[in-house]
C-alpha positions as a printed NumPy array, in Angstrom:
array([[157.451,  87.829,  85.923],
       [153.546,  86.623,  86.591],
       [153.821,  83.608,  84.665],
       [153.126,  81.235,  87.342],
       [149.515,  82.965,  87.318],
       [149.065,  82.858,  83.925],
       [149.848,  79.204,  83.85 ],
       [147.717,  78.788,  86.928],
       [144.484,  80.723,  86.094],
       [144.715,  78.656,  82.716],
       [144.854,  75.435,  84.592],
       [142.144,  76.512,  86.388],
       [140.226,  78.069,  83.151],
       [140.625,  74.57 ,  81.669],
       [139.324,  72.397,  84.762],
       [136.395,  74.279,  85.044],
       [135.831,  74.359,  81.215],
       [135.989,  70.234,  81.347],
       [133.425,  70.135,  84.171],
       [129.966,  69.174,  83.442],
       [127.876,  72.114,  82.899],
       [125.849,  72.14 ,  86.295],
       [128.549,  71.508,  88.073],
       [130.326,  74.683,  86.277],
       [126.699,  76.463,  86.912],
       [127.129,  75.722,  91.038],
       [131.134,  76.497,  91.611],
       [130.591,  79.738,  89.469],
       [127.368,  80.964,  91.745],
       [129.554,  79.559,  94.983],
       [132.263,  81.436,  93.77 ],
       [131.001,  84.514,  92.203],
       [127.869,  85.432,  94.198],
       [129.742,  86.247,  97.338],
       [132.222,  88.292,  95.728],
       [129.573,  90.291,  93.715],
       [127.489,  90.671,  97.044],
       [130.392,  92.171,  99.007],
       [131.138,  94.364,  96.468],
       [127.921,  95.432,  95.991],
       [127.887,  95.993,  99.939],
       [131.111,  97.96 ,  99.739],
       [129.854, 100.13 ,  96.861],
       [126.544, 101.091,  98.658],
       [128.546, 101.547, 101.938],
       [131.024, 103.937, 100.04 ],
       [128.146, 106.096,  98.247],
       [126.263, 106.431, 101.522],
       [129.354, 107.968, 103.43 ],
       [130.086, 110.195, 100.302],
       [126.795, 111.61 ,  99.938],
       [126.709, 112.394, 103.717],
       [129.761, 114.205, 103.569],
       [128.539, 116.093, 100.376],
       [125.136, 116.921, 101.288],
       [123.956, 120.209, 102.067],
       [123.445, 121.331, 105.814],
       [119.965, 122.477, 105.427],
       [116.528, 121.325, 104.962],
       [115.561, 120.795, 101.77 ],
       [111.764, 121.922, 102.049],
       [110.805, 124.529, 104.257],
       [107.961, 124.376, 106.899],
       [104.45 , 125.637, 106.125],
       [105.619, 129.455, 106.458],
       [108.797, 129.034, 105.54 ],
       [110.423, 129.064, 108.767],
       [111.841, 126.219, 111.194],
       [109.463, 124.66 , 114.109],
       [111.376, 126.052, 116.607],
       [110.99 , 129.963, 115.037],
       [107.552, 129.004, 114.252],
       [106.708, 127.971, 117.798],
       [108.82 , 130.834, 119.486],
       [106.966, 133.484, 117.571],
       [103.741, 132.117, 118.575],
       [104.581, 132.108, 122.327],
       [105.857, 135.664, 121.653],
       [102.457, 136.952, 120.091],
       [100.024, 134.78 , 122.899],
       [101.856, 136.955, 125.349]])
């Protein structure tokens, strides 16, 4: 069913294997480097989105007295009046 794909792959592989090594290297870098960069970018975006969705919704570090800044400011204003 996919014999044409296997035949094409074998032909391209044979063609690349017969090239001079610096040409092989340049060809692989021109093709493989953009693909790897794109996949890395995609993985980074997916991980960022998933971590944003799964991250806890609270503050990891409390403020100096263990209150939020708004509560601390409000308590200070109440005691001053």
